[in-house]
XYZ file of C-alpha atoms in Angstrom:
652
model
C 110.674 170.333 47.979
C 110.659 173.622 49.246
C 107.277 173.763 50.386
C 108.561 171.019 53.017
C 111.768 172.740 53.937
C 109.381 175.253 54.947
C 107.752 172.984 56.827
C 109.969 171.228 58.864
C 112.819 174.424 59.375
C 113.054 176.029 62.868
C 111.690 179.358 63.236
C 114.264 181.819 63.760
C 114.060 183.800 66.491
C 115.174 187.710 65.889
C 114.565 189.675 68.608
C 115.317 189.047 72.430
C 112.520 188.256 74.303
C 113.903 187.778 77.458
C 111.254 190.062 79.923
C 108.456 188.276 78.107
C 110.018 185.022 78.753
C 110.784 185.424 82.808
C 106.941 186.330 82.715
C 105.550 183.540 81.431
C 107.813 181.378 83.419
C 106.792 183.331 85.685
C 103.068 181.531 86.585
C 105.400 178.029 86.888
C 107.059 180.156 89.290
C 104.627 181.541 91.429
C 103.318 178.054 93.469
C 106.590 177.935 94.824
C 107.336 181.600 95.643
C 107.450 180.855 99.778
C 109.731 178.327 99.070
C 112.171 180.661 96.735
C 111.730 182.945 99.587
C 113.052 180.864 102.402
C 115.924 179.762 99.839
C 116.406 184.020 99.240
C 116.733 184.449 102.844
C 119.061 181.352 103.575
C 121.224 183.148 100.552
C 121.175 186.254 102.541
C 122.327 184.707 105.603
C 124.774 182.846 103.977
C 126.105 185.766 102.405
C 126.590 187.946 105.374
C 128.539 185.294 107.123
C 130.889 184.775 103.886
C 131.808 188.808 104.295
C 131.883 188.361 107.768
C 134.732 186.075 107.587
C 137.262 188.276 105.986
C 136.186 191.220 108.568
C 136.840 188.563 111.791
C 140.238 188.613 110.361
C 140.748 191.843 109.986
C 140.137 192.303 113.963
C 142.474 189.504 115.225
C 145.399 190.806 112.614
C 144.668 194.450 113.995
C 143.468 193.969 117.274
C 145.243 190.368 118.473
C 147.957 189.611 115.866
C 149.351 193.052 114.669
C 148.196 195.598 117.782
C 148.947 199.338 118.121
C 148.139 202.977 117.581
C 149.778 205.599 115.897
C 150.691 208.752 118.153
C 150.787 211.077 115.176
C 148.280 210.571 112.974
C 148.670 213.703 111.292
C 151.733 212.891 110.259
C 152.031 209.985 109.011
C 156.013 209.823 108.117
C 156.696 210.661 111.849
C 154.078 207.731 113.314
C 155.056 205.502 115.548
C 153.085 201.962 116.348
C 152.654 201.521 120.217
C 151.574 198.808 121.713
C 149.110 199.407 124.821
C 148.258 196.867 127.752
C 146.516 197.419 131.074
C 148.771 198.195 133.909
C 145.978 197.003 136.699
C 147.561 193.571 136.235
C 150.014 192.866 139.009
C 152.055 190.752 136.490
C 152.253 193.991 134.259
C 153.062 196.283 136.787
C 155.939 194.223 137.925
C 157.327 194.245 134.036
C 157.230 197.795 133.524
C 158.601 197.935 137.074
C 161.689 195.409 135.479
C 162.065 197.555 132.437
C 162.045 200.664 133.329
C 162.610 203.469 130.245
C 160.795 200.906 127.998
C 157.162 202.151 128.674
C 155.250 205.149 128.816
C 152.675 205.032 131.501
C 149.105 207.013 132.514
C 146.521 206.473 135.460
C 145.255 202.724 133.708
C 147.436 201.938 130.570
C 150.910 201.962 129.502
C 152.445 202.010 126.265
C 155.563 200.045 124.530
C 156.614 201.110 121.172
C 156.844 198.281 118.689
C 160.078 198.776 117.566
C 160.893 198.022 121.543
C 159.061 194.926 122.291
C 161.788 193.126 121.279
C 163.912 194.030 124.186
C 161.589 192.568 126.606
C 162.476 188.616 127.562
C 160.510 185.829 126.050
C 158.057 185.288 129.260
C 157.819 188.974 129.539
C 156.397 189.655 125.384
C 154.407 186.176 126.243
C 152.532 187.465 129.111
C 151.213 191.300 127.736
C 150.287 189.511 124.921
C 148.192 186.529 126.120
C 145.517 188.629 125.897
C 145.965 188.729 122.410
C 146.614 185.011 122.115
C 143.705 184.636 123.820
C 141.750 186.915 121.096
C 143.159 184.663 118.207
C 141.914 181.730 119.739
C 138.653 183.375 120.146
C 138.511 184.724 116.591
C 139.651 181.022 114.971
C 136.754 179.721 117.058
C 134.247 182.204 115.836
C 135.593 181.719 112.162
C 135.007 178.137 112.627
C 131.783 178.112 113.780
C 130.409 180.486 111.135
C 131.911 178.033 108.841
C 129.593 174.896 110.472
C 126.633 176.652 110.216
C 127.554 178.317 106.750
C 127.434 174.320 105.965
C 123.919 173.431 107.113
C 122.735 176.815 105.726
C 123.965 175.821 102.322
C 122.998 172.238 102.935
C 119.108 173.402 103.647
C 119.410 176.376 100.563
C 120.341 173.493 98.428
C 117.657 171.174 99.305
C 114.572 173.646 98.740
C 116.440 174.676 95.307
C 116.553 171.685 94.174
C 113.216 170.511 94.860
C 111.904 173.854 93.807
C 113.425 173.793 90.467
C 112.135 169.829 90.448
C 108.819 170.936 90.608
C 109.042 174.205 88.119
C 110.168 171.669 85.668
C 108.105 168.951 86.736
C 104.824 170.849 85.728
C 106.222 172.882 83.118
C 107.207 169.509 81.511
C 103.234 168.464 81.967
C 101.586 171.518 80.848
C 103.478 170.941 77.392
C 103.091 167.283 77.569
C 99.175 168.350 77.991
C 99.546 170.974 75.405
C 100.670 168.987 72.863
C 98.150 166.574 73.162
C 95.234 169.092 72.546
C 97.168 170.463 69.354
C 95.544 169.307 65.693
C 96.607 166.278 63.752
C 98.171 169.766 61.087
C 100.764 170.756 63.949
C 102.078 167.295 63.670
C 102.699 167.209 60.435
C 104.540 170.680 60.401
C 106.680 169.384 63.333
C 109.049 166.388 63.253
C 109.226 164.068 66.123
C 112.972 164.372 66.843
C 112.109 168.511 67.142
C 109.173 167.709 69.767
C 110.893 165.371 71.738
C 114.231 167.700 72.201
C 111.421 170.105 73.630
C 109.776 167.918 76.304
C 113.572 166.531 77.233
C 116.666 168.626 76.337
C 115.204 171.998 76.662
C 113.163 171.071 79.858
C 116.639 170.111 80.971
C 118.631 173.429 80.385
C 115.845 175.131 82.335
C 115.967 173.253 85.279
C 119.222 174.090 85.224
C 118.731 177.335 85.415
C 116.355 177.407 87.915
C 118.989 175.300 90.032
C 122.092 177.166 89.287
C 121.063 180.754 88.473
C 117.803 181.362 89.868
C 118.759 182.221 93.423
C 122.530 182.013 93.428
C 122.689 184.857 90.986
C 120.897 187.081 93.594
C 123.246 185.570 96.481
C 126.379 186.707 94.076
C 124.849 189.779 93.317
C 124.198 190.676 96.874
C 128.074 189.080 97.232
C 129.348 192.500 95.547
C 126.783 194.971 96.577
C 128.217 194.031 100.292
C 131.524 193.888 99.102
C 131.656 197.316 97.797
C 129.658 198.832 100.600
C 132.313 197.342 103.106
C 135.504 198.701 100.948
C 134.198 201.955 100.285
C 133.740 202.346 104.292
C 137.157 200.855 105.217
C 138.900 203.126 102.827
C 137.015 205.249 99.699
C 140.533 205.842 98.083
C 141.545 202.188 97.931
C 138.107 201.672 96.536
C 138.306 203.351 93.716
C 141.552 201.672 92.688
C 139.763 198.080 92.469
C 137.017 199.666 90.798
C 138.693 201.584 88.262
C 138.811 198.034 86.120
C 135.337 198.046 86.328
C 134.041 200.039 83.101
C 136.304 197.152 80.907
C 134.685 194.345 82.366
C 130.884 195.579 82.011
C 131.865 195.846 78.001
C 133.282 192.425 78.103
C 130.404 191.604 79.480
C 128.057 193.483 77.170
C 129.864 191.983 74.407
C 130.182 188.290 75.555
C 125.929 188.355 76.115
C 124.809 189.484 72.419
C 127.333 186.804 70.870
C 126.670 184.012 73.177
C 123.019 184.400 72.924
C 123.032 183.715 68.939
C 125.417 181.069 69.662
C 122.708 179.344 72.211
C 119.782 179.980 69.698
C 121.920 178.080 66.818
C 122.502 175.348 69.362
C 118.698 174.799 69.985
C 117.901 174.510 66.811
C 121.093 172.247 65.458
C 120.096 170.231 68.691
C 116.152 169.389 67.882
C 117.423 168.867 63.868
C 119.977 166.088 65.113
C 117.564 164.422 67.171
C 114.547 164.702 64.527
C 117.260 163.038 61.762
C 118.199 160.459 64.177
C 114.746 159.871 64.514
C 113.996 159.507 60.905
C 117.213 157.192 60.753
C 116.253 154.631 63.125
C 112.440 154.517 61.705
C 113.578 154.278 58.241
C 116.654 152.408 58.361
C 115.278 149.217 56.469
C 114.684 151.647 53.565
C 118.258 153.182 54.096
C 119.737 149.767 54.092
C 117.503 148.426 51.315
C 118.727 150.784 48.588
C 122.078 151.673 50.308
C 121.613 155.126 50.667
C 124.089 154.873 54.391
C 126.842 157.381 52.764
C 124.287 159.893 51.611
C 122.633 159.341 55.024
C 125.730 159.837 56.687
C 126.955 162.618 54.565
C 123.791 164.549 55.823
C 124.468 163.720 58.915
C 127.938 165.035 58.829
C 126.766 168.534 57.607
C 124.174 168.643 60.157
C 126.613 167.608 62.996
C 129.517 169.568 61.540
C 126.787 172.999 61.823
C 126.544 171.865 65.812
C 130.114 172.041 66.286
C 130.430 175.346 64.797
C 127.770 176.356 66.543
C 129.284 174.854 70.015
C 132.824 176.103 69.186
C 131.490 179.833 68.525
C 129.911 179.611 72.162
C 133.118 178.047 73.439
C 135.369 180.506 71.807
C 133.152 183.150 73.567
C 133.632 181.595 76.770
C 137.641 180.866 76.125
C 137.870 184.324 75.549
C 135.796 185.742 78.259
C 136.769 184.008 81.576
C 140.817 184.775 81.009
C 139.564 188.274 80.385
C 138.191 188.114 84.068
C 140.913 186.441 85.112
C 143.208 189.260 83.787
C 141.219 191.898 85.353
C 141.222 190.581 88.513
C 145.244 190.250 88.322
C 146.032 193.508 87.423
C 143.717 195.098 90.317
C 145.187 192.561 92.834
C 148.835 194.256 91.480
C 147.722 197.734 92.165
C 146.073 197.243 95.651
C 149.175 195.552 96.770
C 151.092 198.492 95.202
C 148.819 201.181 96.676
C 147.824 199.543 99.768
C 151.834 198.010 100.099
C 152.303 202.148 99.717
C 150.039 202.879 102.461
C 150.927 200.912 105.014
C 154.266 201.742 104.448
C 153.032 205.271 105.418
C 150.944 204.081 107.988
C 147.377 205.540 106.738
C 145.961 201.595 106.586
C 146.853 198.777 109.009
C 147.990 195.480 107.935
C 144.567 193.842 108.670
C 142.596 196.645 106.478
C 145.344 195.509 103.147
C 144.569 191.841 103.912
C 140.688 192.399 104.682
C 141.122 194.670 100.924
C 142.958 191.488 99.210
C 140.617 188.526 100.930
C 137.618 190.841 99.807
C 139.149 191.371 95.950
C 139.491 187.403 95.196
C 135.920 187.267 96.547
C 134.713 189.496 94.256
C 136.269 188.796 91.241
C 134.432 184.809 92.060
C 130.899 186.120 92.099
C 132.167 188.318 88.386
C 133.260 184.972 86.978
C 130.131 182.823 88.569
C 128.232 185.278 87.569
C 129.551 184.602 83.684
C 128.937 181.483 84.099
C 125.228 181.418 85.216
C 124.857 183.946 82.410
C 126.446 181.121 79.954
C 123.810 178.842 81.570
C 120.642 181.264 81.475
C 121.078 182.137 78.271
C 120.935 178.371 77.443
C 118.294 178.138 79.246
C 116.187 181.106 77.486
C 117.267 179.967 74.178
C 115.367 176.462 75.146
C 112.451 178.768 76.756
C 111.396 180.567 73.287
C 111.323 177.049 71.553
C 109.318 175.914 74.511
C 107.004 178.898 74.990
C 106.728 178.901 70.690
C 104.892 175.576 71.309
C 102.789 176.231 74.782
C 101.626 179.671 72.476
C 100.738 177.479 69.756
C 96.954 177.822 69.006
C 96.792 175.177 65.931
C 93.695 173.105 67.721
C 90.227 172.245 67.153
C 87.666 174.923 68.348
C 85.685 173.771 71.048
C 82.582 174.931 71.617
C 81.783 177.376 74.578
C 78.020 175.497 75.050
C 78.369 172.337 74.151
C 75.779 170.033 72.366
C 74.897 167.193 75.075
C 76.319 164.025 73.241
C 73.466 161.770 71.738
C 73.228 157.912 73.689
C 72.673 156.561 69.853
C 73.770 157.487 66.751
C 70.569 157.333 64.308
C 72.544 159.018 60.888
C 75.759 160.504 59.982
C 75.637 162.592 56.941
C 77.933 164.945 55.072
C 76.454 168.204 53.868
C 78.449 169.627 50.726
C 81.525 169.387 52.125
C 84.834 170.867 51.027
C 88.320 170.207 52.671
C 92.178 170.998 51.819
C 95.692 170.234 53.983
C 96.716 172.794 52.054
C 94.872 176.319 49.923
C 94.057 175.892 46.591
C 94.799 172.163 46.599
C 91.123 170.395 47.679
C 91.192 166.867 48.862
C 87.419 166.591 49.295
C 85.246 168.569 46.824
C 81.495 169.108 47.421
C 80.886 165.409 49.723
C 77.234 164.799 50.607
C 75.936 161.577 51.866
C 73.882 159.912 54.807
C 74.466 157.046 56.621
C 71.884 155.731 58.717
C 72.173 153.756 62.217
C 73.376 150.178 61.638
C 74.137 150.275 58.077
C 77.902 149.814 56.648
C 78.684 152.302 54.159
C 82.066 151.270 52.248
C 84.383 154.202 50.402
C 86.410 152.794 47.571
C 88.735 154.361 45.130
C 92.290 154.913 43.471
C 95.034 155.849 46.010
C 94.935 160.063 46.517
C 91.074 159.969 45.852
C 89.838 161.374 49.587
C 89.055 158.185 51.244
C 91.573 158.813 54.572
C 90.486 162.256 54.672
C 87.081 161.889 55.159
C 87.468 159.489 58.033
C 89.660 162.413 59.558
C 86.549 164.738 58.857
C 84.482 162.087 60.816
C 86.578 161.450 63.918
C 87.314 165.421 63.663
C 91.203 165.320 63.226
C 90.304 167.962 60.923
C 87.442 170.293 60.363
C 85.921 170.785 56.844
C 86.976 174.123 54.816
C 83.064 174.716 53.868
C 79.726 172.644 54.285
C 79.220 170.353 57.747
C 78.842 166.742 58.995
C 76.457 166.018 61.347
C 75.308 163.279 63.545
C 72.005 163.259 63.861
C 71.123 166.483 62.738
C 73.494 168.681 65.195
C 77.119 170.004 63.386
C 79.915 167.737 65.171
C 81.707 170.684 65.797
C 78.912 171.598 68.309
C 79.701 168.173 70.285
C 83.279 168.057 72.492
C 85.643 166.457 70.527
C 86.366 163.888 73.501
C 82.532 163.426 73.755
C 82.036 162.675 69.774
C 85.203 160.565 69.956
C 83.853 158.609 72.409
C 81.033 157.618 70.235
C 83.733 156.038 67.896
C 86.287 153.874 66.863
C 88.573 153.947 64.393
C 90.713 151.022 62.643
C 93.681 152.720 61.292
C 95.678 151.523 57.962
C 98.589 151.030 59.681
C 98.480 149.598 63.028
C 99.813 151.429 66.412
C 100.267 149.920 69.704
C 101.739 151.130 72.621
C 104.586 149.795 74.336
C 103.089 147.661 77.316
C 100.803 144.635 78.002
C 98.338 143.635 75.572
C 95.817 144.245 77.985
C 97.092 147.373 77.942
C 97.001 148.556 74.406
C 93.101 146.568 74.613
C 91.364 147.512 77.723
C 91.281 151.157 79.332
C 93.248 151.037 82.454
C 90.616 153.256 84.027
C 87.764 150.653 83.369
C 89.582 147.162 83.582
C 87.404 144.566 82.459
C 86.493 141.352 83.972
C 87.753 137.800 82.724
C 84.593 137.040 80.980
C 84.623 140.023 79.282
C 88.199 139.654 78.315
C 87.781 136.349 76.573
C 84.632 137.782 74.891
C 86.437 140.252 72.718
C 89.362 138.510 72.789
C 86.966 135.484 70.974
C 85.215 138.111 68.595
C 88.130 139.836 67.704
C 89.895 136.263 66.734
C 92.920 137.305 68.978
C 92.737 134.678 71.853
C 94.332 131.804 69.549
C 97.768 133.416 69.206
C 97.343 135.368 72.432
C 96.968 132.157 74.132
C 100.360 130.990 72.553
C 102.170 133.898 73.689
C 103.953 133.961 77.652
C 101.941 135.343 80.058
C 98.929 135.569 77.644
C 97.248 139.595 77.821
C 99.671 139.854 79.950
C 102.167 139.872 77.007
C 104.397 142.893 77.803
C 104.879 144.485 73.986
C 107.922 146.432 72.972
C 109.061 148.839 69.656
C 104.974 149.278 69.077
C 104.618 145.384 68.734
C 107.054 144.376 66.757
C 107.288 140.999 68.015
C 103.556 140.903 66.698
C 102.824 140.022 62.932
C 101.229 142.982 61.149
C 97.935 140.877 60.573
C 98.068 140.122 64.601
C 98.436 144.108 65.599
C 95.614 144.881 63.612
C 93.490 142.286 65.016
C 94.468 143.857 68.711
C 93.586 147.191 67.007
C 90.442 145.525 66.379
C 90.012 144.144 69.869
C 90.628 147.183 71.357
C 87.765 148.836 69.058
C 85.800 146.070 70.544
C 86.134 146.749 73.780
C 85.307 150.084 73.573
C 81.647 149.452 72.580
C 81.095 152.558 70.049
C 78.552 153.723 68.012
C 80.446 154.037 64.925
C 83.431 152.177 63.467
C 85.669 153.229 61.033
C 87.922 150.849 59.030
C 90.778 152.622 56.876
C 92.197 150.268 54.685
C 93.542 148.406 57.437
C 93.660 145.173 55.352
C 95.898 146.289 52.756
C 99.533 144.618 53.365
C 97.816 141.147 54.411
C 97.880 138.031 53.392
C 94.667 135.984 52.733
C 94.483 133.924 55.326
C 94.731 136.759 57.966
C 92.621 138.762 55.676
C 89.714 136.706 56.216
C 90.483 136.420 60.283
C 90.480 140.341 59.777
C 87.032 140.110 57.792
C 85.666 137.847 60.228
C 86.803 139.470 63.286
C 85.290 142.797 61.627
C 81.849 141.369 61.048
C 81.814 140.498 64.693
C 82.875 144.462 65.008
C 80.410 146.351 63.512
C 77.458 143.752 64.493
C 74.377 145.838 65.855
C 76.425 149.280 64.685
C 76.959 152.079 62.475
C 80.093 151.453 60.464
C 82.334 152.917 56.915
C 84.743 150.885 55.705
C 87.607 152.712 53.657
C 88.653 149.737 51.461
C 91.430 149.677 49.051
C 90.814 145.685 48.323
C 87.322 145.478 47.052
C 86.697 142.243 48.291
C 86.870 144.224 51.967
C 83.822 146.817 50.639
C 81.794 144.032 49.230
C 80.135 142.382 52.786
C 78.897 146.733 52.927
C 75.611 147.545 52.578
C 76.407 150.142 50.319
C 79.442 151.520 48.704
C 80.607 155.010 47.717
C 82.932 155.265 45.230
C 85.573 158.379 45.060
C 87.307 160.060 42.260
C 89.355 163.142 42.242
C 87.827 164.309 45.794
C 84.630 163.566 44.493
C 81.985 160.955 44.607
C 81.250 159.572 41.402
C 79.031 156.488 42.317
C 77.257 155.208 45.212
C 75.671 151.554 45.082
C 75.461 148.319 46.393
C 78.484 145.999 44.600
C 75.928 144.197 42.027
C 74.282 147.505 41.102
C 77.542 149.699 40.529
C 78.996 146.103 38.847
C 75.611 146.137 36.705
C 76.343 150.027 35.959
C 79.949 148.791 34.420
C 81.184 152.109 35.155
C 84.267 153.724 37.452
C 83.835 150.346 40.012
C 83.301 148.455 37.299
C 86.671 149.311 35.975
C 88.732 149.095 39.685
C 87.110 145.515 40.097
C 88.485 144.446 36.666
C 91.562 145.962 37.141
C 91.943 143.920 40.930
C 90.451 141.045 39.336
């Protein structure tokens, strides 16, 4: 029990490997680096138009809205505001002319105190100022416009993101697709399918959303502040340091919110991939579950495992929760003091109305890129936790050897023999102990024997789902590890126990897409394989569109399209594993029949349970322990009234 607990647990992950992770994302990356570069730029332009907004307003409150100088700016408790307009105009000559005392005057300008604009009549204050009105209206205009084509900026940024991170995931999803493929038959049976499919869907998810929402909008928030700061610190140091002052307590929050979070997103991973791998196992075995009513000890499992997600969810949450209002706080209590400083200073007169507003527009906008910031971070790390479990897999080197010259594969198979072999799934528990045996070309060699004695095994050994701890197999003299595996595969077939079909047309799951077969050819194997009676019957005929692995089929019928499908790929050898073993008579002999027609003209082992299935063999091996302990045609090794003796009585 514990050796498969072993199996089947997650790997936990320790240690942060976040560098090593960017770089190997990092060759997914680097096809679409121009594009990431345009979208970097766009984000730059986009961000110097965002903290250009808050400046244009600045200028029209201080220039347009709010105008004047001091005339003691050394002392600012004696300052006075002034407003100044261009005597040149004939219409403002004739009102300082009208109000005399009310202006101070010089070669081109003339100056009105604030405080004394008031006394001037409504046409009068209209007219010096339409310059100014005319300024707003220019300023609204240019804020307007900047907005417009902030729009399409953002519009076009978001475009090439998207389809960027599209892509990333697009062939990061097929190189582990690929990967998995080439892994050995062993990695499968350490990994769940529920675990493998969370990796190829969920995970690839929550990095395509990182590469959509953090991936170049971090750098455009990033830059946000740098330009924000830059900008204060010019406008006024002192007022500066007051909004940064906060700064040290939210970097800590920070520091502390990342190390919790990121434990909380590696839990999640894992809870995630064991909820779908027991849902999995549910929905294949629920006949079983049902059959002996084990639903409340299903579901109680269930429970526990779901209950160990929440947790895990709520501790991220609770993180967040916490987090965020923290921000929130922060950016609260600096907004208090600037208004109290700045309120202070203007008060005084060392700041002008526009630079406090330009100071408060610019502290809500950077207080968003601090919380978006948190929020990306919530998503990357998400995203990373996914990325070890993915990167775990793509670094997963549990595949055949292949060899670096390989053996040119052989047009016709003239023997197959095994030369002392040894093999275990797992040390110091052999399955196969010290198999030798030839089989030459068109002779059908069946393996027989008590349930655990080797016979599966050593059709895996053949087709090269495994290799052999010690000795070889070879194929016509030359070590099958010297062929490539697709190449020796080729030169087979195999009839599995238990039958698999695809979901799709029967053609389909027969006939090789790449090499479609004509109609003659069609009802050939179709005829051989006995298939085309109940094909016939079905709607649309090979055209049959199968669903749930063909579970509209009978289990006699999938195995005879397993057998079809061996048929039409015209190999060299067939192998038969047991794949007679849950039918009934009648279909047994279709099977039979339909097999005969198989290995006709070719090289063929039959791994028989029912001993009526190894008797049409040319010879039979019979297995023990991992051993063989006779070999025989069926009269001889009946004649010999030995271990076959024995199993035949026993069936009979």
């Amino acid at each position: 029990m514990k050796r498969g607990k072993d199996i089947f647990d997650e790997k936990k992950l320790e240690s942060s490997r976040d560098i090593r992770l960017f770089k190997q994302l990092y060759p997914f990356i680097h096809p679409y680096r121009k594009l990431l570069s345009f979208a970097v730029f766009l984000m730059l332009l986009i961000t110097l138009l965002e903290l250009l907004i808050p400046y244009i307003t600045k200028i029209a409150i201080d220039r347009y809205i709010v105008p004047g100088h001091s005339d003691s700016p050394k002392n600012p408790a004696q300052q006075v505001r002034y407003l100044t307009v261009d005597v040149t105009d004939p219409d403002v000559q004739k009102i300082i002319a009208d109000n005399p005392g009310l202006f101070h005057t010089d070669a081109k300008t003339a100056r009105i105190a604030n405080d004394r604009f008031s006394q001037l009549s409504e046409p009068e204050r209209h007219r010096l100022r339409s310059r100014d009105l005319t300024g707003v209206a220019l300023a609204a205009a240019g804020l307007l416009c900047i907005i417009v084509i902030n729009l399409f900026l953002e519009f076009g940024q978001a475009m090439i993101i998207e389809y960027t991170g599209q892509m990333i995931m697009h062939d990061l999803r097929m190189a582990l697709f690929s990967h998995i493929q080439k892994l050995s038959i062993r990695f499968f049976t350490r990994n769940p399918v529920g675990r493998l499919v969370t990796r190829v869907t969920n995970d690839i998810q929550n990095m395509y959303d990182m590469f959509t929402s953090v991936l170049v909008f971090s750098l455009k928030d990033i830059f946000l502040l740098l330009g924000i700061t830059v900008i204060l610190f010019v406008i006024d140091w002192r007022l500066s340091l007051v909004v940064y002052a906060v700064m040290p307590a939210v970097l800590y929050a920070s520091f502390k919110f990342a190390g919790t979070a990121r434990e909380a997103f590696r839990t999640l991973r894992i809870k995630a991939a064991e909820i779908n791998t027991r849902f999995s196992e549910t929905i294949g075995g629920m006949q079983v579950i049902q059959l002996f009513g084990r639903e409340s000890m299903n579901l109680k499992n269930f429970e526990k495992l779901n209950h160990e997600n929440y947790l895990a969810g709520m501790r991220q949450i609770t993180v967040f929760a916490l987090f965020m209002p923290f921000v929130e706080l922060m950016s609260a209590f600096v907004l208090a003091l600037v208004i109290f400083h700045g309120g202070g200073s203007l008060i005084a007169h060392r700041i002008s109305l526009g630079t406090l507003v330009l100071f408060i527009f610019y502290l809500r906008m950077f207080f968003e890129p601090i919380r978006d910031i948190a929020e990306k971070y919530n998503i990357t790390l998400n995203a990373l936790s996914s990325a070890e479990r993915i990167f775990l897999i793509l670094e997963e080197t549990d595949m055949l050897p292949q060899p670096e010259t390989p053996a040119p594969a052989p047009k016709r198979m003239q023997s197959l023999r095994f030369d002392h072999v040894h093999f275990s799934y797992l040390p110091g528990e052999p399955v196969l102990k010290d198999i030798s045996f030839t089989i030459e070309a068109g002779e059908t060699l069946a393996v027989v024997g008590p349930t655990g004695a080797g016979k599966t095994s050593l059709a895996g050994l053949i087709i090269r789902f495994y290799d052999p701890d010690s000795g070889r197999i070879l194929i016509n003299g030359t070590d099958i590890r010297d062929f490539k595996t697709a190449d020796l595969r080729s030169m087979t077939a195999m009839v599995m126990q238990e039958p698999f079909l695809f979901s799709g047309s029967i053609a389909d799951n027969i006939f090789s897409k790449n090499h479609p077969a004509d109609q003659a050819a069609v009802d050939r194997v179709l005829e051989a394989s006995h298939c085309k009676s109940f094909i016939d019957r079905l709607p649309g005929g090979v055209g049959f569109v199968l669903s749930g692995g063909g579970a509209s089929l009978s289990s006699g019928q999938r195995q005879l399209i397993c057998i079809a499908r061996a048929l039409a790929a015209d190999p060299e050898l067939i192998l038969f594993d047991e794949a007679t073993s849950h039918i009934d008579s009648e279909t047994e002999q279709k099977i039979q029949n339909a097999l005969a027609n198989l290995m006709k003209g070719r090289t063929a082992i039959l791994i028989a349970h029912r001993l009526s299935t190894a008797r049409i063999a040319d010879r039979i091996l019979v297995m023990d322990g991992g051993r063989i302990v006779e070999s025989g045609s069926h009269e001889a090794l009946i004649r010999q009234k030995g271990f076959y003796f024995h199993l035949n009585q026993f069936q009979g």
